[in-house]
């Protein structure tokens, strides 16, 4: 498995660089870029896992989310610069439903195939879904409704204030978790049996690999953005579909790889943490930062999602909340989340 | 009580048959059909209870739901054949809110009058409300929003895919419950004190009664459909109101009888299982099967409910979730569910 | 602190009376009225606390809510009489989001600064949020959706029936709590360490102070209403903003004072009870009584909130539910509720 990803990366990286210089056909390059990122993502997963073993599930999950979402932030930055707001919004939407339903669903199902019941820290999960309720249900739905019939410059003001509040609350949540309440909610059976697990790489080596691979992924992602439009035209896909489904799946390949790996190893705390933590980072950090960044560009991007994307995010949030509220997962719950992803993916395909 | 239902059935069945042949006035026949079905429903309830004692609460509840909803599937089938989509949609809506708020509310209140607190298996209830979240909140709201401004043939495609996914997840939920996770979530105090309860009828006798009565109910239901329009015109009721309230109450009389009986006997697990299980069968099996069936008829029925019916179902689902989440009921919670039913019933009456 | 409020009241009450007779400028009087009410509110808080110590947290919380909301009922009564429906609706909205997000958020944050984790009776909290789900999510959203395209006299009928049902369920909730299930859900650690707390004033003295201060507050509130319009014009604030934010903050000053005090003393049961209990009284008693009262006036006020106010109330309800469902609070959760209040306040300011 690891060998497969290694080969994918070793072949993919030079092909990506040569291909982009030689201007190979867009569809070919799109496929190469995607596969290469997926290959590289496994290294990010393994590096993060190595660090996670040393740092414990919370910070490990946080690291996962950060390095997974750096890619998305960079892709979105270039799309924003070119004024492709619909692609930016779509990729945020896609990351939210992709992390909750696809990454979450696959992890829970894969884990559930092996173990009858898998448990995770209910306190952490409820804490996180509570923040998700704030970020997605309150902070995304509110400006949608309030911007109806509102003058444009007021929508900008509202978006800006909400973006600042979101970032602030995100920083508070880190402060809460890493400083004021570190370990407060730890249950006695957290990570039982994992204490003697050995990290694959040393901390330093893992950090260097993580940094270098992230840079390469960013470089490839930048070129990936340019192929979105021509590929969409070739296949008859809308930009929304490519943003919500394709970009999000590729962009979250890192989370995929490591969350499923963790679920397979019955470290459900980390798997759930990656899926929900990554969603929180996208909605409370990546999205508002992009809104604030857009002040620097030609036109302002308000924090107002199209109704259909907002609906998809809200439904994914509610379904995840009701699924994780009991601190216990099984294959059926994973299948249900995946089914919701299939329905939504098909809905966006038909738009 | 049983004698009363016996008399209702013994008088009602021949009257229903003679009346329909002799073409008695519609309003009279409507009343006769309804009362006869209610009478017969008590036999279905008793037969199901006899089987439930042998098979345990889960399968017993499932049987209840199946035989209660067979009637609805048949009524809807005839309405669908005649192109009365609004009646079909309304009767699905009515079954959902009827089962959750009326059957659920009455059971909880009747039980709560006798016992201060009634408990049920929280794991089962949360599992079921989680599925309900998927079926009603995700799979019904999603196509409503996504079908806005969408070409008709794409709405058909989306409806068809969602219908197939719903049926699949429904089958998975049976597989989960009856095969892979049978008894996994059983708590030690499930059905304490019920082990020595004696079934009224033997299994074979009960199954035969159930089958025969179901057939008679189906026959009467078919004729009932034809009287809906003239009765509505006489009383000034819309088809929606008749579908949502009258048809649903009559069609769910079986669930009513047995759920309330179970609640009265403090077997709250079965009562809740009937109310929620029946809702799941309607939304994940009856509704999508009708959508797929409609391919065979003149025009396709999309899985897109009118906004008001969708709202009623979503609100009923959320209220039921918040009421059952603690695994404990009392008369006040029952009264609250019934109050929601009264509000919604009046709302549909005024449409 | 108490001395400060005493001075505020001693100076404020005569100034309010003289000022209103001498017709001082509206902006000045608006400020004087607000400050005086806030000063007086502290006496209501202390009197209620004295009674609460004797009567226990449930009835104490109920008393708090009652005396806090009497003011709002009176303010709204005068606004209703003058046909200012939008101010009435806005002040109900403001009380709901103010109590849940501002009072609740401040209490939880202030308490959380002092104690790492604060616990409260989960059963009570879930019971109350369940009723909130009924009152705000079901009984407020339902008439909004059903009144779309509905003839005016039918909207009146629907509003009236829902108002009666709400009041009935509110009375049932009191019956449940104070009669049939009094003390049923009491946990063993309720109010541990508070049994030896001494009331500041005797019961009789506290009741007299409560009654007299309530009367004075009502007198000042009446004059406050008349200054809303001119003040709004001076500052460029809409009536909605003044109703939702200013009136609600001043009108809930009593709840503020006592809820925060209770949270500071780690009596989280009472603090949560005040915030949620007050919301329930507003939505299930004050709002429907005002709807019914409006039959006596020139035009009927339907129970149909503007979409934006309805959204704010629904989001505040969902956020509070997800925050209080685990029976445990901390500073971060308080900060999150406050952040939601800031977002909403700014949204209403921009309308």
PDB file of N, CA, C and O in Angstrom, chain A residues 117-173:
ATOM      1  N   UNK A 117     -18.467  -2.453  17.549  1.00  0.00           N
ATOM      2  CA  UNK A 117     -18.751  -1.109  18.039  1.00  0.00           C
ATOM      3  C   UNK A 117     -17.443  -0.392  18.258  1.00  0.00           C
ATOM      4  O   UNK A 117     -16.505  -0.968  18.802  1.00  0.00           O
ATOM      5  N   UNK A 118     -17.402   0.862  17.861  1.00  0.00           N
ATOM      6  CA  UNK A 118     -16.196   1.648  18.136  1.00  0.00           C
ATOM      7  C   UNK A 118     -16.588   2.857  18.968  1.00  0.00           C
ATOM      8  O   UNK A 118     -17.583   3.516  18.693  1.00  0.00           O
ATOM      9  N   UNK A 119     -15.792   3.103  19.981  1.00  0.00           N
ATOM     10  CA  UNK A 119     -16.099   4.215  20.873  1.00  0.00           C
ATOM     11  C   UNK A 119     -15.126   5.352  20.677  1.00  0.00           C
ATOM     12  O   UNK A 119     -13.999   5.155  20.260  1.00  0.00           O
ATOM     13  N   UNK A 120     -15.585   6.530  20.994  1.00  0.00           N
ATOM     14  CA  UNK A 120     -14.682   7.672  21.011  1.00  0.00           C
ATOM     15  C   UNK A 120     -15.122   8.568  22.152  1.00  0.00           C
ATOM     16  O   UNK A 120     -16.175   8.361  22.766  1.00  0.00           O
ATOM     17  N   UNK A 121     -14.275   9.535  22.444  1.00  0.00           N
ATOM     18  CA  UNK A 121     -14.531  10.442  23.561  1.00  0.00           C
ATOM     19  C   UNK A 121     -15.759  11.310  23.258  1.00  0.00           C
ATOM     20  O   UNK A 121     -15.709  12.211  22.427  1.00  0.00           O
ATOM     21  N   UNK A 122     -16.865  11.035  23.964  1.00  0.00           N
ATOM     22  CA  UNK A 122     -18.111  11.761  23.704  1.00  0.00           C
ATOM     23  C   UNK A 122     -17.955  13.244  23.996  1.00  0.00           C
ATOM     24  O   UNK A 122     -18.505  14.088  23.296  1.00  0.00           O
ATOM     25  N   UNK A 123     -17.199  13.557  25.047  1.00  0.00           N
ATOM     26  CA  UNK A 123     -17.045  14.957  25.432  1.00  0.00           C
ATOM     27  C   UNK A 123     -16.420  15.770  24.308  1.00  0.00           C
ATOM     28  O   UNK A 123     -16.907  16.827  23.932  1.00  0.00           O
ATOM     29  N   UNK A 124     -15.340  15.244  23.743  1.00  0.00           N
ATOM     30  CA  UNK A 124     -14.686  15.935  22.627  1.00  0.00           C
ATOM     31  C   UNK A 124     -15.633  16.061  21.445  1.00  0.00           C
ATOM     32  O   UNK A 124     -15.741  17.127  20.833  1.00  0.00           O
ATOM     33  N   UNK A 125     -16.324  14.952  21.128  1.00  0.00           N
ATOM     34  CA  UNK A 125     -17.201  14.966  19.954  1.00  0.00           C
ATOM     35  C   UNK A 125     -18.332  15.984  20.141  1.00  0.00           C
ATOM     36  O   UNK A 125     -18.648  16.753  19.242  1.00  0.00           O
ATOM     37  N   UNK A 126     -18.928  16.007  21.339  1.00  0.00           N
ATOM     38  CA  UNK A 126     -20.020  16.961  21.571  1.00  0.00           C
ATOM     39  C   UNK A 126     -19.522  18.393  21.563  1.00  0.00           C
ATOM     40  O   UNK A 126     -20.182  19.296  21.073  1.00  0.00           O
ATOM     41  N   UNK A 127     -18.340  18.581  22.153  1.00  0.00           N
ATOM     42  CA  UNK A 127     -17.735  19.899  22.151  1.00  0.00           C
ATOM     43  C   UNK A 127     -17.557  20.368  20.706  1.00  0.00           C
ATOM     44  O   UNK A 127     -17.941  21.480  20.346  1.00  0.00           O
ATOM     45  N   UNK A 128     -17.012  19.477  19.873  1.00  0.00           N
ATOM     46  CA  UNK A 128     -16.755  19.843  18.482  1.00  0.00           C
ATOM     47  C   UNK A 128     -18.040  20.048  17.685  1.00  0.00           C
ATOM     48  O   UNK A 128     -18.129  20.967  16.874  1.00  0.00           O
ATOM     49  N   UNK A 129     -19.035  19.194  17.893  1.00  0.00           N
ATOM     50  CA  UNK A 129     -20.268  19.385  17.132  1.00  0.00           C
ATOM     51  C   UNK A 129     -20.984  20.652  17.614  1.00  0.00           C
ATOM     52  O   UNK A 129     -21.670  21.295  16.833  1.00  0.00           O
ATOM     53  N   UNK A 130     -20.800  21.002  18.881  1.00  0.00           N
ATOM     54  CA  UNK A 130     -21.355  22.272  19.367  1.00  0.00           C
ATOM     55  C   UNK A 130     -20.734  23.454  18.625  1.00  0.00           C
ATOM     56  O   UNK A 130     -21.434  24.397  18.242  1.00  0.00           O
ATOM     57  N   UNK A 131     -19.423  23.410  18.421  1.00  0.00           N
ATOM     58  CA  UNK A 131     -18.757  24.490  17.686  1.00  0.00           C
ATOM     59  C   UNK A 131     -19.220  24.485  16.227  1.00  0.00           C
ATOM     60  O   UNK A 131     -19.434  25.534  15.615  1.00  0.00           O
ATOM     61  N   UNK A 132     -19.420  23.286  15.685  1.00  0.00           N
ATOM     62  CA  UNK A 132     -19.892  23.159  14.308  1.00  0.00           C
ATOM     63  C   UNK A 132     -21.278  23.796  14.170  1.00  0.00           C
ATOM     64  O   UNK A 132     -21.576  24.436  13.162  1.00  0.00           O
ATOM     65  N   UNK A 133     -22.107  23.580  15.172  1.00  0.00           N
ATOM     66  CA  UNK A 133     -23.423  24.220  15.181  1.00  0.00           C
ATOM     67  C   UNK A 133     -23.258  25.741  15.104  1.00  0.00           C
ATOM     68  O   UNK A 133     -23.978  26.405  14.359  1.00  0.00           O
ATOM     69  N   UNK A 134     -22.310  26.266  15.869  1.00  0.00           N
ATOM     70  CA  UNK A 134     -22.065  27.708  15.826  1.00  0.00           C
ATOM     71  C   UNK A 134     -21.580  28.139  14.451  1.00  0.00           C
ATOM     72  O   UNK A 134     -22.090  29.091  13.857  1.00  0.00           O
ATOM     73  N   UNK A 135     -20.572  27.418  13.941  1.00  0.00           N
ATOM     74  CA  UNK A 135     -19.913  27.879  12.716  1.00  0.00           C
ATOM     75  C   UNK A 135     -20.816  27.730  11.498  1.00  0.00           C
ATOM     76  O   UNK A 135     -20.963  28.663  10.698  1.00  0.00           O
ATOM     77  N   UNK A 136     -21.421  26.571  11.339  1.00  0.00           N
ATOM     78  CA  UNK A 136     -22.139  26.314  10.087  1.00  0.00           C
ATOM     79  C   UNK A 136     -23.607  26.687  10.200  1.00  0.00           C
ATOM     80  O   UNK A 136     -24.151  27.376   9.336  1.00  0.00           O
ATOM     81  N   UNK A 137     -24.263  26.254  11.279  1.00  0.00           N
ATOM     82  CA  UNK A 137     -25.692  26.547  11.374  1.00  0.00           C
ATOM     83  C   UNK A 137     -25.899  28.033  11.690  1.00  0.00           C
ATOM     84  O   UNK A 137     -26.721  28.698  11.055  1.00  0.00           O
ATOM     85  N   UNK A 138     -25.182  28.584  12.660  1.00  0.00           N
ATOM     86  CA  UNK A 138     -25.408  29.992  13.003  1.00  0.00           C
ATOM     87  C   UNK A 138     -24.676  30.934  12.040  1.00  0.00           C
ATOM     88  O   UNK A 138     -25.288  31.751  11.355  1.00  0.00           O
ATOM     89  N   UNK A 139     -23.361  30.789  11.951  1.00  0.00           N
ATOM     90  CA  UNK A 139     -22.573  31.824  11.269  1.00  0.00           C
ATOM     91  C   UNK A 139     -22.674  31.769   9.752  1.00  0.00           C
ATOM     92  O   UNK A 139     -22.304  32.739   9.080  1.00  0.00           O
ATOM     93  N   UNK A 140     -23.149  30.674   9.175  1.00  0.00           N
ATOM     94  CA  UNK A 140     -23.331  30.616   7.719  1.00  0.00           C
ATOM     95  C   UNK A 140     -24.789  30.895   7.330  1.00  0.00           C
ATOM     96  O   UNK A 140     -25.057  31.545   6.317  1.00  0.00           O
ATOM     97  N   UNK A 141     -25.747  30.356   8.092  1.00  0.00           N
ATOM     98  CA  UNK A 141     -27.161  30.570   7.738  1.00  0.00           C
ATOM     99  C   UNK A 141     -27.569  32.012   8.009  1.00  0.00           C
ATOM    100  O   UNK A 141     -28.290  32.626   7.226  1.00  0.00           O
ATOM    101  N   UNK A 142     -27.093  32.570   9.146  1.00  0.00           N
ATOM    102  CA  UNK A 142     -27.497  33.931   9.521  1.00  0.00           C
ATOM    103  C   UNK A 142     -27.237  34.951   8.402  1.00  0.00           C
ATOM    104  O   UNK A 142     -28.166  35.663   7.988  1.00  0.00           O
ATOM    105  N   UNK A 143     -26.000  35.057   7.871  1.00  0.00           N
ATOM    106  CA  UNK A 143     -25.790  36.068   6.828  1.00  0.00           C
ATOM    107  C   UNK A 143     -26.580  35.781   5.545  1.00  0.00           C
ATOM    108  O   UNK A 143     -26.922  36.706   4.818  1.00  0.00           O
ATOM    109  N   UNK A 144     -26.876  34.500   5.282  1.00  0.00           N
ATOM    110  CA  UNK A 144     -27.682  34.203   4.093  1.00  0.00           C
ATOM    111  C   UNK A 144     -29.064  34.857   4.214  1.00  0.00           C
ATOM    112  O   UNK A 144     -29.512  35.556   3.313  1.00  0.00           O
ATOM    113  N   UNK A 145     -29.693  34.628   5.355  1.00  0.00           N
ATOM    114  CA  UNK A 145     -31.049  35.172   5.548  1.00  0.00           C
ATOM    115  C   UNK A 145     -31.002  36.687   5.668  1.00  0.00           C
ATOM    116  O   UNK A 145     -31.829  37.403   5.092  1.00  0.00           O
ATOM    117  N   UNK A 146     -30.024  37.209   6.423  1.00  0.00           N
ATOM    118  CA  UNK A 146     -29.994  38.649   6.660  1.00  0.00           C
ATOM    119  C   UNK A 146     -29.559  39.442   5.425  1.00  0.00           C
ATOM    120  O   UNK A 146     -29.852  40.631   5.322  1.00  0.00           O
ATOM    121  N   UNK A 147     -28.858  38.783   4.487  1.00  0.00           N
ATOM    122  CA  UNK A 147     -28.432  39.528   3.302  1.00  0.00           C
ATOM    123  C   UNK A 147     -29.545  39.636   2.258  1.00  0.00           C
ATOM    124  O   UNK A 147     -29.397  40.372   1.287  1.00  0.00           O
ATOM    125  N   UNK A 148     -30.654  38.928   2.482  1.00  0.00           N
ATOM    126  CA  UNK A 148     -31.792  39.076   1.567  1.00  0.00           C
ATOM    127  C   UNK A 148     -32.267  40.525   1.624  1.00  0.00           C
ATOM    128  O   UNK A 148     -32.508  41.055   2.715  1.00  0.00           O
ATOM    129  N   UNK A 149     -32.392  41.155   0.466  1.00  0.00           N
ATOM    130  CA  UNK A 149     -32.843  42.547   0.393  1.00  0.00           C
ATOM    131  C   UNK A 149     -31.960  43.523   1.175  1.00  0.00           C
ATOM    132  O   UNK A 149     -32.444  44.519   1.688  1.00  0.00           O
ATOM    133  N   UNK A 150     -30.686  43.224   1.316  1.00  0.00           N
ATOM    134  CA  UNK A 150     -29.797  44.139   2.045  1.00  0.00           C
ATOM    135  C   UNK A 150     -28.833  44.787   1.038  1.00  0.00           C
ATOM    136  O   UNK A 150     -28.375  44.114   0.107  1.00  0.00           O
ATOM    137  N   UNK A 151     -28.551  46.062   1.259  1.00  0.00           N
ATOM    138  CA  UNK A 151     -27.637  46.759   0.352  1.00  0.00           C
ATOM    139  C   UNK A 151     -26.260  46.091   0.381  1.00  0.00           C
ATOM    140  O   UNK A 151     -25.828  45.576   1.420  1.00  0.00           O
ATOM    141  N   UNK A 152     -25.569  46.144  -0.771  1.00  0.00           N
ATOM    142  CA  UNK A 152     -24.331  45.382  -0.917  1.00  0.00           C
ATOM    143  C   UNK A 152     -23.270  45.759   0.110  1.00  0.00           C
ATOM    144  O   UNK A 152     -22.610  44.892   0.667  1.00  0.00           O
ATOM    145  N   UNK A 153     -23.109  47.073   0.369  1.00  0.00           N
ATOM    146  CA  UNK A 153     -22.018  47.435   1.284  1.00  0.00           C
ATOM    147  C   UNK A 153     -22.329  46.982   2.710  1.00  0.00           C
ATOM    148  O   UNK A 153     -21.431  46.733   3.514  1.00  0.00           O
ATOM    149  N   UNK A 154     -23.630  46.824   3.043  1.00  0.00           N
ATOM    150  CA  UNK A 154     -23.971  46.312   4.373  1.00  0.00           C
ATOM    151  C   UNK A 154     -23.698  44.814   4.459  1.00  0.00           C
ATOM    152  O   UNK A 154     -23.306  44.302   5.507  1.00  0.00           O
ATOM    153  N   UNK A 155     -23.929  44.123   3.343  1.00  0.00           N
ATOM    154  CA  UNK A 155     -23.598  42.693   3.308  1.00  0.00           C
ATOM    155  C   UNK A 155     -22.094  42.512   3.524  1.00  0.00           C
ATOM    156  O   UNK A 155     -21.658  41.600   4.230  1.00  0.00           O
ATOM    157  N   UNK A 156     -21.304  43.414   2.955  1.00  0.00           N
ATOM    158  CA  UNK A 156     -19.847  43.360   3.151  1.00  0.00           C
ATOM    159  C   UNK A 156     -19.483  43.548   4.614  1.00  0.00           C
ATOM    160  O   UNK A 156     -18.665  42.814   5.166  1.00  0.00           O
ATOM    161  N   UNK A 157     -20.120  44.552   5.244  1.00  0.00           N
ATOM    162  CA  UNK A 157     -19.854  44.816   6.657  1.00  0.00           C
ATOM    163  C   UNK A 157     -20.207  43.604   7.506  1.00  0.00           C
ATOM    164  O   UNK A 157     -19.417  43.158   8.358  1.00  0.00           O
ATOM    165  N   UNK A 158     -21.416  43.072   7.258  1.00  0.00           N
ATOM    166  CA  UNK A 158     -21.869  41.920   8.033  1.00  0.00           C
ATOM    167  C   UNK A 158     -20.915  40.735   7.850  1.00  0.00           C
ATOM    168  O   UNK A 158     -20.498  40.085   8.823  1.00  0.00           O
ATOM    169  N   UNK A 159     -20.537  40.479   6.597  1.00  0.00           N
ATOM    170  CA  UNK A 159     -19.619  39.374   6.305  1.00  0.00           C
ATOM    171  C   UNK A 159     -18.298  39.555   7.031  1.00  0.00           C
ATOM    172  O   UNK A 159     -17.733  38.606   7.585  1.00  0.00           O
ATOM    173  N   UNK A 160     -17.795  40.802   7.017  1.00  0.00           N
ATOM    174  CA  UNK A 160     -16.509  41.074   7.638  1.00  0.00           C
ATOM    175  C   UNK A 160     -16.567  40.834   9.145  1.00  0.00           C
ATOM    176  O   UNK A 160     -15.672  40.195   9.723  1.00  0.00           O
ATOM    177  N   UNK A 161     -17.639  41.345   9.778  1.00  0.00           N
ATOM    178  CA  UNK A 161     -17.756  41.156  11.224  1.00  0.00           C
ATOM    179  C   UNK A 161     -17.877  39.673  11.564  1.00  0.00           C
ATOM    180  O   UNK A 161     -17.215  39.172  12.484  1.00  0.00           O
ATOM    181  N   UNK A 162     -18.706  38.950  10.808  1.00  0.00           N
ATOM    182  CA  UNK A 162     -18.867  37.524  11.092  1.00  0.00           C
ATOM    183  C   UNK A 162     -17.547  36.787  10.877  1.00  0.00           C
ATOM    184  O   UNK A 162     -17.177  35.909  11.670  1.00  0.00           O
ATOM    185  N   UNK A 163     -16.817  37.167   9.825  1.00  0.00           N
ATOM    186  CA  UNK A 163     -15.530  36.515   9.573  1.00  0.00           C
ATOM    187  C   UNK A 163     -14.573  36.724  10.742  1.00  0.00           C
ATOM    188  O   UNK A 163     -13.903  35.789  11.201  1.00  0.00           O
ATOM    189  N   UNK A 164     -14.539  37.957  11.260  1.00  0.00           N
ATOM    190  CA  UNK A 164     -13.645  38.242  12.394  1.00  0.00           C
ATOM    191  C   UNK A 164     -14.079  37.454  13.628  1.00  0.00           C
ATOM    192  O   UNK A 164     -13.241  36.852  14.326  1.00  0.00           O
ATOM    193  N   UNK A 165     -15.378  37.432  13.892  1.00  0.00           N
ATOM    194  CA  UNK A 165     -15.882  36.680  15.045  1.00  0.00           C
ATOM    195  C   UNK A 165     -15.541  35.194  14.905  1.00  0.00           C
ATOM    196  O   UNK A 165     -15.118  34.545  15.864  1.00  0.00           O
ATOM    197  N   UNK A 166     -15.712  34.652  13.705  1.00  0.00           N
ATOM    198  CA  UNK A 166     -15.393  33.232  13.487  1.00  0.00           C
ATOM    199  C   UNK A 166     -13.932  32.926  13.784  1.00  0.00           C
ATOM    200  O   UNK A 166     -13.617  31.941  14.466  1.00  0.00           O
ATOM    201  N   UNK A 167     -13.039  33.769  13.281  1.00  0.00           N
ATOM    202  CA  UNK A 167     -11.615  33.537  13.514  1.00  0.00           C
ATOM    203  C   UNK A 167     -11.293  33.643  15.006  1.00  0.00           C
ATOM    204  O   UNK A 167     -10.555  32.823  15.564  1.00  0.00           O
ATOM    205  N   UNK A 168     -11.903  34.632  15.663  1.00  0.00           N
ATOM    206  CA  UNK A 168     -11.708  34.818  17.095  1.00  0.00           C
ATOM    207  C   UNK A 168     -12.152  33.586  17.875  1.00  0.00           C
ATOM    208  O   UNK A 168     -11.429  33.087  18.758  1.00  0.00           O
ATOM    209  N   UNK A 169     -13.344  33.097  17.564  1.00  0.00           N
ATOM    210  CA  UNK A 169     -13.856  31.925  18.276  1.00  0.00           C
ATOM    211  C   UNK A 169     -12.997  30.700  17.963  1.00  0.00           C
ATOM    212  O   UNK A 169     -12.777  29.840  18.823  1.00  0.00           O
ATOM    213  N   UNK A 170     -12.489  30.653  16.741  1.00  0.00           N
ATOM    214  CA  UNK A 170     -11.588  29.540  16.406  1.00  0.00           C
ATOM    215  C   UNK A 170     -10.328  29.588  17.269  1.00  0.00           C
ATOM    216  O   UNK A 170      -9.888  28.578  17.824  1.00  0.00           O
ATOM    217  N   UNK A 171      -9.761  30.788  17.414  1.00  0.00           N
ATOM    218  CA  UNK A 171      -8.569  30.930  18.261  1.00  0.00           C
ATOM    219  C   UNK A 171      -8.909  30.610  19.715  1.00  0.00           C
ATOM    220  O   UNK A 171      -8.147  29.945  20.411  1.00  0.00           O
ATOM    221  N   UNK A 172     -10.082  31.059  20.161  1.00  0.00           N
ATOM    222  CA  UNK A 172     -10.526  30.737  21.520  1.00  0.00           C
ATOM    223  C   UNK A 172     -10.620  29.218  21.700  1.00  0.00           C
ATOM    224  O   UNK A 172     -10.272  28.693  22.754  1.00  0.00           O
ATOM    225  N   UNK A 173     -11.130  28.529  20.660  1.00  0.00           N
ATOM    226  CA  UNK A 173     -11.301  27.080  20.799  1.00  0.00           C
ATOM    227  C   UNK A 173      -9.939  26.394  20.945  1.00  0.00           C
ATOM    228  O   UNK A 173      -9.809  25.402  21.665  1.00  0.00           O
TER     229      UNK A 173
END
